[in-house]
Amino acid sequence: MDQSTINEILEKTNIVDVIGNYIPLKRSGSNYKALCPFHDEKTPSFLVSEKKQIFKCFGCGKGGNAITFVRDYEKISFFEALQKLAHQAGIPIKDHKQKKVVNSKRELLLKIYALAENYYQQNLEQHGKHVKEYLRKRKISNETINKFALGYALNSYAGLKNFLIKNNINTKILSSSGLFTKNNNDLFRERLMFPIHDNMGKTIAFGGRILHSDQQGGKYVNSPTTAIYKKGKELYGLHQTKYEISKKDAVLICEGYTDFLRLYENNFHHCVANLGTSLTDEQIRLLSRYTKNFFLLYDGDQAGKNAAVRVAGKIVQSGYTARIVDFENELDPDSFLQKYSSDKLNELLSKAPNLSEFVKNDQMMGLNERSKLEILIEILNDFEDKMAMELFSREIAQTFQISENAVRRKIKRRRYEKNPTAQKNVSYDRFIEESNLLKAILHQKIEYKKVAQEIDSTYYLKEIHRKIFEFIQKNNKNIENISRNLEQIEDDLLKNMITQMIFSVPPESEPEEYIRTMKVRKLENELKQINQKIKTEPNKKEYYLQKIEIRNKLMKLNKKVVTKTIY
Ligand code: ZN
């Protein structure tokens, strides 16, 4: 769909009506207020602006336009939300010809996977007595088997192939379906089949587990990347558990199918499996639609623990909470629940340590406290988001009983060690002019054109600010209605930052002052770098010329700054 259609839909849509259809809105000054539907709260911090056509929750940070709201409230895709709004606004959505070809290949693959799922399910009923016996022994109920559409791949080279041909599937498409070997044999033979579904419940891939210990091939085999499936994008079970995850405002993340099914069997219905030990940023973003509270239930061995620390770092970096469940004696969720009760797991969950506590208390790494602190500082060092950074600094400080300032100093030193010539004194509050300038542009206190004449995106030292500026740059013809273009942004953090800026009170000072400060800062950094170069190569004449040039520029901006920083 092109931007003009999206604009048309948004023009004919009033966000107050859209959101008002889902939750009761109360007028409050020039805005509307409500209890936020995305997090649990008792006093309303969810605001809707009719004028700006955006919403923003000041409790959980969520914000966006009408499309974002429908997408996140209904937990559907962006495109589906658009279709819904288009339908309400009476706008027909045309498909472009080229897209149709692509779509029809997708559709065909989806059809094949749906047929395959049915086929494997039928096999389980008709020929899978030994498979059912295996599942019964592992205490997986029929209800769970049906809910997750488990199946059985026969010990046959052409079972699935013949079934698909019988159902009028063209043999040409089979080779790109990912379900057959190079020789056109069935990929899955004599295996217990786990269909993998997308968020909407469509079958897009399979995992197959061996049924006999002497069987050839890996214990688990997964179908490969196809036009409908990309590894690291989906989460096993999410299409069935997303509602429960939303309701409980927490998600239990385990490694594989068996852990997942065991958790589900034991009434932990707010779980997913990430099918591997790494959780991708995309998966974190997907889960964050439903909750910001992540529990990692990885294997209790060293590999599992290392993975948990790594993944928890990624989650905390996104500004969400991560807790790590510490399984003793190398147990995993499956073996733990078979050995103990659900109550015991609930107990573990309720006292699950956060990332800093986990690292501090872990015995197995054999590290002293100082090295453990270094591990956490290293993780913190990668943070982009100021809020997330402050939260995690506080967590570390509390856990290790040191001051937050001590954590900050460590970070500064680490950054300096890593890159001595870079802006070593980039710290927490140095970005305030950047965000104030962005707010000023968004609130139209200064014309974008005027700003663009003075500075470009390289003047923004904080990455997220640079991204916001680039977004403004891209949409500079229509700043007044910039909220219409929010859906160009995939990154929710970025989207939330922008809506927060649009909702915020515009800054007091003159925008020109922010531009000047940012210019001075950039020049100062250049000056430092030149001075560094002169130290190492004192005979290079051009360095001195450059220095003079920078000094002149600085002089023009502000004399005081120059005398202070050069000598
Ligand atoms: Zn909220």
Coordinates of C-alpha atoms and ligand atoms in Angstrom, one line a residue:
M1 CA 0.0 0.0 0.0
D2 CA 1.4 3.4 -0.9
Q3 CA 1.7 6.4 1.5
S4 CA -1.1 8.3 -0.3
T5 CA -3.6 5.6 0.5
I6 CA -2.5 5.5 4.1
N7 CA -2.8 9.3 4.2
E8 CA -6.3 9.1 2.8
I9 CA -7.3 6.5 5.4
L10 CA -5.9 8.6 8.2
E11 CA -7.5 11.8 6.9
K12 CA -10.9 10.2 7.0
T13 CA -10.3 8.7 10.4
N14 CA -10.7 10.4 13.7
I15 CA -8.6 8.8 16.4
V16 CA -11.0 9.8 19.1
D17 CA -13.8 7.8 17.4
V18 CA -11.5 4.8 16.8
I19 CA -10.2 4.5 20.3
G20 CA -13.6 5.5 21.7
N21 CA -15.0 2.3 20.1
Y22 CA -12.7 0.2 22.2
I23 CA -12.5 2.0 25.5
P24 CA -14.4 4.8 27.3
L25 CA -12.7 8.2 26.8
K26 CA -13.2 11.2 29.0
R27 CA -12.6 14.8 27.9
S28 CA -9.8 16.5 29.8
G29 CA -8.9 20.0 28.6
S30 CA -8.0 19.8 24.9
N31 CA -7.3 16.0 25.2
Y32 CA -9.2 12.8 26.1
K33 CA -8.2 10.6 29.0
A34 CA -8.7 6.9 29.7
L35 CA -7.3 4.0 31.8
C36 CA -4.5 2.6 29.6
P37 CA -5.6 -0.6 27.9
F38 CA -1.9 -1.7 27.5
H39 CA -0.9 -1.8 31.2
D40 CA -2.6 -2.2 34.5
E41 CA -3.4 1.2 36.2
K42 CA -5.9 2.7 38.6
T43 CA -5.6 6.4 37.6
P44 CA -5.7 7.3 33.9
S45 CA -2.4 8.2 32.3
F46 CA -3.5 7.4 28.7
L47 CA -4.1 10.5 26.6
V48 CA -5.6 11.0 23.2
S49 CA -5.1 14.2 21.3
E50 CA -7.8 14.9 18.7
K51 CA -5.8 17.9 17.3
K52 CA -2.6 15.9 16.8
Q53 CA -4.4 12.6 16.0
I54 CA -2.1 10.6 18.3
F55 CA -2.3 8.7 21.7
K56 CA 0.2 8.4 24.4
C57 CA 0.4 6.6 27.7
F58 CA 2.5 8.3 30.3
G59 CA 2.5 5.1 32.4
C60 CA 3.9 2.5 30.1
G61 CA 5.2 4.8 27.3
K62 CA 3.1 3.4 24.5
G63 CA 2.1 5.9 21.8
G64 CA 1.3 6.2 18.2
N65 CA -1.6 7.0 15.8
A66 CA -4.9 5.3 15.0
I67 CA -3.2 2.5 13.1
T68 CA -0.8 1.8 15.9
F69 CA -3.7 1.6 18.4
V70 CA -5.8 -0.8 16.4
R71 CA -2.7 -2.9 15.6
D72 CA -1.7 -3.2 19.2
Y73 CA -5.1 -3.4 20.8
E74 CA -6.3 -6.1 18.5
K75 CA -2.9 -7.7 18.3
I76 CA -3.0 -7.8 14.5
S77 CA -0.5 -6.8 11.8
F78 CA -0.1 -3.3 10.6
F79 CA -1.6 -4.2 7.3
E80 CA -4.7 -5.8 8.9
A81 CA -5.2 -2.7 11.1
L82 CA -5.0 -0.5 8.0
Q83 CA -7.6 -2.7 6.2
K84 CA -9.9 -2.4 9.2
L85 CA -9.6 1.4 9.3
A86 CA -10.0 1.6 5.5
H87 CA -13.2 -0.4 5.7
Q88 CA -14.6 1.8 8.4
A89 CA -13.7 4.9 6.4
G90 CA -15.2 3.4 3.3
I91 CA -12.0 3.4 1.3
P92 CA -11.4 0.4 -1.1
I93 CA -7.9 -1.0 -0.9
K94 CA -6.5 -1.9 -4.3
D95 CA -3.8 -4.5 -4.7
H96 CA -1.1 -3.7 -7.1
K97 CA -0.5 -6.3 -9.8
Q98 CA 3.1 -7.1 -8.9
K99 CA 2.1 -7.6 -5.3
K100 CA -0.5 -10.1 -6.3
V101 CA 2.1 -12.4 -7.9
V102 CA 4.1 -12.3 -4.7
N103 CA 1.0 -12.8 -2.6
S104 CA -0.1 -15.7 -4.6
K105 CA 3.1 -17.5 -4.0
R106 CA 2.8 -16.8 -0.3
E107 CA -0.8 -17.9 -0.4
L108 CA 0.1 -21.1 -2.1
L109 CA 2.8 -21.9 0.5
L110 CA 0.4 -21.2 3.3
K111 CA -2.0 -23.6 1.7
I112 CA 0.6 -26.3 1.4
Y113 CA 1.6 -25.8 5.1
A114 CA -2.0 -25.9 6.2
L115 CA -2.5 -29.1 4.2
A116 CA 0.6 -30.7 5.6
E117 CA -0.5 -29.9 9.1
N118 CA -3.8 -31.7 8.5
Y119 CA -2.0 -34.6 6.9
Y120 CA 0.4 -35.0 9.9
Q121 CA -2.6 -34.8 12.3
Q122 CA -4.5 -37.4 10.4
N123 CA -1.5 -39.7 10.5
L124 CA -1.2 -39.3 14.2
E125 CA -4.9 -40.5 14.6
Q126 CA -4.8 -43.2 12.0
H127 CA -1.2 -44.6 12.1
G128 CA 0.4 -43.1 15.1
K129 CA -0.4 -45.5 17.9
H130 CA 3.3 -45.6 19.0
V131 CA 3.5 -41.8 18.8
K132 CA 0.5 -41.4 21.0
E133 CA 2.0 -43.9 23.4
Y134 CA 5.2 -41.8 23.5
L135 CA 3.2 -38.6 24.2
R136 CA 1.1 -40.4 26.9
K137 CA 4.3 -41.5 28.6
R138 CA 5.5 -37.9 28.5
K139 CA 2.2 -36.9 30.1
I140 CA 1.1 -34.6 27.2
S141 CA -2.7 -34.5 27.2
N142 CA -5.0 -34.9 24.1
E143 CA -6.2 -31.4 24.7
T144 CA -2.7 -30.0 24.4
I145 CA -2.0 -32.2 21.4
N146 CA -5.0 -30.8 19.6
K147 CA -4.4 -27.2 20.7
F148 CA -0.9 -27.1 19.2
A149 CA -1.8 -29.4 16.3
L150 CA 0.9 -32.0 17.0
G151 CA 1.2 -34.6 14.3
Y152 CA 3.1 -37.6 12.9
A153 CA 5.2 -37.9 9.8
L154 CA 5.1 -41.5 8.5
N155 CA 8.2 -43.5 7.8
S156 CA 7.7 -42.8 4.1
Y157 CA 9.6 -41.0 1.3
A158 CA 6.5 -39.8 -0.6
G159 CA 3.6 -39.8 1.9
L160 CA 3.3 -36.0 2.1
K161 CA 4.2 -35.5 -1.6
N162 CA 1.4 -37.8 -2.7
F163 CA -1.1 -36.2 -0.4
L164 CA -0.3 -32.8 -1.7
I165 CA -0.5 -33.9 -5.3
K166 CA -3.9 -35.5 -4.5
N167 CA -5.0 -32.1 -3.3
N168 CA -4.1 -30.5 -6.6
I169 CA -0.9 -28.9 -5.6
N170 CA 1.4 -28.2 -8.6
T171 CA 4.6 -30.2 -8.2
K172 CA 6.6 -27.2 -9.3
I173 CA 6.1 -25.4 -6.1
L174 CA 7.1 -28.4 -3.9
S175 CA 10.8 -27.8 -4.3
S176 CA 10.6 -24.3 -2.8
S177 CA 8.3 -25.3 0.0
G178 CA 11.0 -26.4 2.3
L179 CA 9.2 -29.7 3.0
F180 CA 11.2 -31.9 0.6
T181 CA 14.8 -33.0 0.2
K182 CA 16.9 -32.2 -2.9
N183 CA 15.8 -35.6 -4.4
N184 CA 12.1 -34.6 -3.8
N185 CA 11.6 -37.0 -0.9
D186 CA 9.7 -36.0 2.2
L187 CA 12.0 -34.1 4.5
F188 CA 10.3 -35.4 7.7
R189 CA 10.1 -39.2 8.1
E190 CA 9.1 -41.1 11.3
R191 CA 9.0 -38.0 13.4
L192 CA 6.7 -36.3 15.9
M193 CA 5.7 -33.1 14.2
F194 CA 5.4 -29.6 15.8
P195 CA 3.8 -27.0 13.5
I196 CA 5.2 -23.5 14.0
H197 CA 2.5 -20.8 13.6
D198 CA 2.8 -17.1 13.0
N199 CA 1.3 -14.6 15.4
M200 CA -2.1 -14.9 13.6
G201 CA -2.2 -18.7 13.8
K202 CA -1.2 -19.6 10.3
T203 CA 1.1 -22.6 9.9
I204 CA 4.4 -21.5 8.4
A205 CA 7.0 -24.1 9.4
F206 CA 7.5 -27.4 11.2
G207 CA 9.9 -29.0 13.7
G208 CA 10.2 -32.7 13.8
R209 CA 11.5 -34.9 16.6
I210 CA 12.9 -38.4 16.3
L211 CA 10.8 -41.2 17.8
H212 CA 13.5 -43.8 18.2
S213 CA 17.0 -43.2 19.7
D214 CA 18.7 -45.1 16.8
Q215 CA 17.1 -42.9 14.2
Q216 CA 19.2 -41.0 11.6
G217 CA 19.5 -37.3 11.4
G218 CA 19.3 -34.8 14.3
K219 CA 17.1 -35.2 17.3
Y220 CA 15.2 -32.2 16.1
V221 CA 14.9 -31.1 12.5
N222 CA 13.3 -27.8 11.5
S223 CA 12.0 -26.8 8.1
P224 CA 14.2 -24.2 6.5
T225 CA 13.7 -20.5 5.7
T226 CA 11.0 -20.0 3.0
A227 CA 9.0 -17.1 1.6
I228 CA 6.7 -17.4 4.6
Y229 CA 9.2 -18.3 7.4
K230 CA 12.3 -16.7 8.7
K231 CA 14.1 -18.1 11.7
G232 CA 14.2 -15.7 14.7
K233 CA 11.1 -13.9 13.7
E234 CA 8.4 -16.1 15.3
L235 CA 7.9 -17.6 18.7
Y236 CA 6.6 -21.1 19.2
G237 CA 3.1 -21.1 20.8
L238 CA 2.6 -17.4 20.8
H239 CA -0.6 -17.5 18.6
Q240 CA -2.3 -19.5 21.4
T241 CA -0.7 -17.8 24.5
K242 CA -0.6 -14.1 23.6
Y243 CA -3.9 -13.4 25.3
E244 CA -2.8 -15.0 28.5
I245 CA 0.6 -13.2 28.3
S246 CA -1.3 -9.9 28.0
K247 CA -3.6 -10.7 30.8
K248 CA -0.8 -11.9 33.2
D249 CA 1.5 -9.1 32.0
A250 CA 4.4 -11.5 31.9
V251 CA 5.9 -14.1 29.6
L252 CA 7.8 -17.2 30.4
I253 CA 10.4 -17.9 27.7
C254 CA 11.9 -21.4 27.3
E255 CA 14.2 -23.0 24.8
G256 CA 12.2 -25.7 23.0
Y257 CA 9.0 -27.6 22.2
T258 CA 9.1 -30.1 25.1
D259 CA 9.8 -27.4 27.7
F260 CA 6.9 -25.4 26.2
L261 CA 4.5 -28.2 26.3
R262 CA 5.4 -29.2 29.8
L263 CA 4.8 -25.6 31.0
Y264 CA 1.5 -25.5 29.2
E265 CA 0.4 -28.8 30.6
N266 CA 1.2 -27.5 34.1
N267 CA -1.1 -24.5 33.6
F268 CA 1.6 -22.0 32.8
H269 CA -0.3 -20.7 29.8
H270 CA 1.7 -17.5 29.4
C271 CA 4.7 -19.1 27.8
V272 CA 6.6 -19.2 24.5
A273 CA 9.6 -21.1 23.2
N274 CA 12.2 -19.2 21.2
L275 CA 13.5 -22.4 19.6
G276 CA 17.1 -22.0 20.4
T277 CA 19.0 -20.1 23.0
S278 CA 19.1 -16.6 21.5
L279 CA 16.2 -14.3 21.5
T280 CA 16.4 -11.8 18.5
D281 CA 15.5 -8.1 18.7
E282 CA 12.6 -8.9 16.5
Q283 CA 11.3 -11.5 18.9
I284 CA 11.7 -9.1 21.8
R285 CA 9.7 -6.4 19.9
L286 CA 7.0 -8.9 19.0
L287 CA 6.6 -10.0 22.7
S288 CA 6.7 -6.4 23.9
R289 CA 3.3 -5.9 22.3
Y290 CA 1.9 -8.1 25.0
T291 CA 4.1 -7.5 28.0
K292 CA 7.3 -5.8 29.2
N293 CA 8.0 -8.5 31.8
F294 CA 10.2 -11.3 30.6
F295 CA 11.1 -14.4 32.5
L296 CA 13.9 -16.6 31.1
L297 CA 13.5 -20.3 31.8
Y298 CA 16.6 -21.6 30.1
D299 CA 18.5 -24.8 30.9
G300 CA 20.3 -24.9 34.2
D301 CA 23.7 -25.8 32.6
Q302 CA 26.4 -23.3 31.9
A303 CA 25.5 -22.9 28.3
G304 CA 21.9 -22.1 29.3
K305 CA 23.0 -19.7 31.9
N306 CA 25.3 -17.8 29.6
A307 CA 22.5 -17.6 27.0
A308 CA 20.2 -16.2 29.7
V309 CA 22.6 -13.5 30.7
R310 CA 23.1 -12.5 27.1
V311 CA 19.4 -12.5 26.3
A312 CA 18.5 -10.6 29.6
G313 CA 21.0 -7.9 28.6
K314 CA 19.2 -7.4 25.3
I315 CA 15.8 -7.2 27.0
V316 CA 17.0 -4.7 29.6
Q317 CA 18.6 -2.7 26.9
S318 CA 15.2 -2.3 25.3
G319 CA 13.9 -0.9 28.5
Y320 CA 12.0 -4.0 29.6
T321 CA 12.5 -6.2 32.7
A322 CA 14.2 -9.5 32.6
R323 CA 14.2 -12.1 35.3
I324 CA 16.2 -15.3 35.2
V325 CA 14.9 -18.5 36.7
D326 CA 17.7 -20.4 38.2
F327 CA 17.2 -24.1 37.7
E328 CA 19.5 -26.1 40.1
N329 CA 21.4 -29.2 39.1
E330 CA 21.3 -28.6 35.4
L331 CA 17.5 -29.1 35.2
D332 CA 15.3 -27.6 32.5
P333 CA 11.6 -26.6 32.8
D334 CA 10.6 -30.0 31.5
S335 CA 12.6 -32.1 33.9
F336 CA 12.0 -29.6 36.8
L337 CA 8.2 -29.9 36.5
Q338 CA 8.4 -33.7 36.2
K339 CA 10.5 -33.8 39.3
Y340 CA 8.7 -31.2 41.4
S341 CA 5.3 -29.5 41.3
S342 CA 3.9 -26.3 39.7
D343 CA 3.9 -24.7 43.1
K344 CA 7.6 -25.1 43.3
L345 CA 8.0 -23.4 39.9
N346 CA 5.8 -20.6 41.0
E347 CA 8.0 -20.2 44.0
L348 CA 11.1 -20.0 41.7
L349 CA 9.3 -17.4 39.6
S350 CA 8.3 -15.2 42.5
K351 CA 11.9 -15.0 43.6
A352 CA 13.6 -15.0 40.2
P353 CA 16.6 -12.6 40.3
N354 CA 17.0 -9.8 37.9
L355 CA 20.1 -9.7 35.7
S356 CA 22.4 -8.1 38.1
E357 CA 21.4 -10.3 41.0
F358 CA 21.7 -13.4 38.9
V359 CA 25.2 -12.5 37.8
K360 CA 26.2 -11.6 41.3
N361 CA 24.9 -14.8 42.9
D362 CA 25.9 -17.2 40.2
Q363 CA 28.5 -19.7 41.5
M364 CA 29.3 -21.6 38.4
M365 CA 31.2 -18.9 36.5
G366 CA 33.9 -18.9 39.2
L367 CA 34.4 -15.2 39.0
N368 CA 35.0 -12.7 41.8
E369 CA 32.7 -9.8 42.4
R370 CA 34.8 -7.3 40.6
S371 CA 34.8 -9.4 37.4
K372 CA 31.1 -9.9 37.7
L373 CA 30.5 -6.1 38.0
E374 CA 32.7 -5.7 34.9
I375 CA 30.4 -8.1 32.9
L376 CA 27.4 -5.9 33.8
I377 CA 29.3 -2.7 32.9
E378 CA 30.1 -4.2 29.6
I379 CA 26.4 -4.9 28.9
L380 CA 25.5 -1.4 30.1
N381 CA 28.1 0.0 27.8
D382 CA 26.0 -1.0 24.7
F383 CA 22.9 0.9 25.8
E384 CA 21.4 3.6 23.6
D385 CA 18.3 4.6 25.5
K386 CA 18.8 7.0 28.4
M387 CA 15.9 5.7 30.4
A388 CA 16.9 2.1 30.1
M389 CA 20.5 3.0 30.9
E390 CA 19.5 4.8 34.1
L391 CA 17.2 2.0 35.2
F392 CA 19.9 -0.6 34.7
S393 CA 22.6 1.6 36.4
R394 CA 20.3 1.8 39.4
E395 CA 19.8 -1.9 39.4
I396 CA 23.5 -2.6 39.3
A397 CA 24.2 0.0 42.0
Q398 CA 21.6 -1.5 44.3
T399 CA 22.8 -5.1 43.8
F400 CA 26.4 -4.4 44.3
Q401 CA 25.8 -1.7 47.0
I402 CA 27.7 1.0 45.3
S403 CA 26.5 4.5 44.3
E404 CA 24.9 5.2 40.9
N405 CA 27.7 7.7 40.4
A406 CA 30.3 4.9 40.7
V407 CA 28.5 3.0 38.0
R408 CA 28.5 6.1 35.8
R409 CA 32.2 6.6 36.3
K410 CA 32.9 3.0 35.4
I411 CA 30.9 3.5 32.2
K412 CA 32.8 6.6 31.3
R413 CA 36.1 4.9 31.9
R414 CA 35.1 1.9 29.8
R415 CA 34.0 4.1 26.9
Y416 CA 37.3 6.1 27.1
E417 CA 39.4 2.9 27.2
K418 CA 37.5 1.6 24.2
N419 CA 37.8 4.7 22.1
P420 CA 40.0 7.4 23.6
T421 CA 39.7 9.9 20.8
A422 CA 35.9 9.8 20.7
Q423 CA 33.6 11.9 22.7
K424 CA 34.6 10.5 26.1
N425 CA 32.5 12.9 28.0
V426 CA 29.2 12.0 26.4
S427 CA 27.1 11.6 29.4
Y428 CA 23.5 11.6 30.5
D429 CA 22.6 15.2 30.3
R430 CA 24.6 16.3 27.3
F431 CA 21.7 15.4 25.0
I432 CA 19.2 17.8 26.4
E433 CA 19.7 20.4 23.7
E434 CA 19.2 17.7 21.1
S435 CA 15.9 16.6 22.4
N436 CA 14.8 20.2 23.0
L437 CA 15.6 21.1 19.4
L438 CA 13.6 18.1 18.2
K439 CA 10.7 19.1 20.3
A440 CA 10.9 22.7 19.0
I441 CA 10.7 21.4 15.4
L442 CA 7.9 19.1 16.1
H443 CA 5.9 21.8 17.9
Q444 CA 6.8 24.1 15.0
K445 CA 8.5 26.7 17.2
I446 CA 11.2 26.7 14.5
E447 CA 10.9 25.9 10.8
Y448 CA 12.6 22.6 9.8
K449 CA 14.2 24.4 6.8
K450 CA 15.9 26.8 9.0
V451 CA 17.4 24.1 11.2
A452 CA 18.5 22.1 8.1
Q453 CA 20.4 25.1 6.8
E454 CA 22.4 25.1 10.0
I455 CA 23.0 21.5 11.0
D456 CA 22.5 18.0 9.6
S457 CA 22.0 14.7 11.4
T458 CA 25.7 14.2 12.2
Y459 CA 25.3 16.9 14.8
Y460 CA 23.2 14.5 16.9
L461 CA 25.4 12.5 19.2
K462 CA 22.7 10.3 20.6
E463 CA 21.6 7.8 18.1
I464 CA 17.9 7.8 18.8
H465 CA 17.9 11.6 18.5
R466 CA 19.6 11.2 15.1
K467 CA 17.0 8.8 14.0
I468 CA 14.2 11.1 15.1
F469 CA 15.8 14.0 13.2
E470 CA 16.1 11.7 10.1
F471 CA 12.5 10.9 10.4
I472 CA 11.6 14.6 10.5
Q473 CA 13.9 15.1 7.6
K474 CA 12.0 12.5 5.6
N475 CA 8.7 14.0 6.4
N476 CA 9.6 17.7 6.6
K477 CA 7.0 18.8 4.1
N478 CA 4.2 18.0 6.5
I479 CA 5.4 18.5 10.1
E480 CA 2.0 19.6 11.2
N481 CA 0.6 16.1 10.4
I482 CA 3.7 14.2 11.1
S483 CA 1.9 11.7 13.3
R484 CA 0.3 10.3 10.1
N485 CA 3.7 9.0 9.0
L486 CA 4.5 7.2 12.3
E487 CA 3.9 3.8 10.7
Q488 CA 7.1 4.2 8.6
I489 CA 8.8 3.4 11.9
E490 CA 9.2 -0.2 12.9
D491 CA 11.1 0.5 16.0
D492 CA 8.5 0.9 18.8
L493 CA 11.0 2.7 21.1
L494 CA 11.6 5.3 18.4
K495 CA 7.8 5.7 17.8
N496 CA 7.2 6.1 21.5
M497 CA 9.9 8.7 21.9
I498 CA 8.4 10.7 19.0
T499 CA 4.9 10.7 20.4
Q500 CA 6.2 11.6 23.7
M501 CA 7.9 14.7 22.2
I502 CA 4.7 15.6 20.3
F503 CA 2.8 15.4 23.5
S504 CA 5.3 17.2 25.7
V505 CA 5.3 20.9 26.5
P506 CA 7.5 22.7 24.0
P507 CA 10.8 23.9 25.5
E508 CA 11.2 27.4 26.8
S509 CA 14.4 28.7 25.3
E510 CA 14.9 30.0 21.8
P511 CA 15.6 27.0 19.4
E512 CA 18.5 28.9 17.9
E513 CA 20.3 28.5 21.3
Y514 CA 20.1 24.7 21.0
I515 CA 21.5 24.8 17.5
R516 CA 24.4 27.0 18.7
T517 CA 25.2 24.6 21.6
M518 CA 25.2 21.6 19.3
K519 CA 27.5 23.4 16.9
V520 CA 29.9 24.4 19.6
R521 CA 29.9 20.8 20.9
K522 CA 30.6 19.4 17.5
L523 CA 33.5 21.8 16.9
E524 CA 34.9 21.1 20.3
N525 CA 35.0 17.4 19.5
E526 CA 36.8 18.2 16.3
L527 CA 39.2 20.3 18.1
K528 CA 40.0 17.6 20.6
Q529 CA 40.6 15.2 17.8
I530 CA 43.0 17.6 16.0
N531 CA 44.9 18.2 19.2
Q532 CA 45.3 14.5 19.6
K533 CA 46.6 14.2 16.0
I534 CA 49.0 17.1 16.6
K535 CA 50.4 15.3 19.6
T536 CA 51.2 12.2 17.6
E537 CA 52.4 14.0 14.4
P538 CA 53.6 17.5 15.5
N539 CA 55.1 18.3 12.1
K540 CA 52.1 18.1 10.0
K541 CA 51.2 21.6 8.9
E542 CA 47.7 20.9 7.7
Y543 CA 46.6 20.0 11.2
Y544 CA 47.5 23.5 12.4
L545 CA 45.6 25.0 9.6
Q546 CA 42.6 22.9 10.4
K547 CA 42.9 23.9 14.1
I548 CA 42.9 27.5 13.2
E549 CA 39.9 27.1 11.0
I550 CA 37.9 25.3 13.8
R551 CA 39.0 28.0 16.3
N552 CA 37.8 30.7 14.0
K553 CA 34.4 29.0 13.7
L554 CA 34.2 28.6 17.4
M555 CA 35.2 32.2 18.0
K556 CA 32.3 33.2 15.8
L557 CA 29.9 31.2 17.9
N558 CA 31.2 32.1 21.3
K559 CA 34.5 33.6 22.5
K560 CA 34.3 32.3 26.0
V561 CA 34.0 28.7 25.0
V562 CA 37.1 29.0 22.9
T563 CA 39.4 30.3 25.5
K564 CA 38.2 27.7 27.9
T565 CA 38.7 24.6 25.7
I566 CA 41.8 25.4 23.7
Y567 CA 44.3 26.2 26.3
Ligands
ZN1 ZN 0.0 2.4 29.5

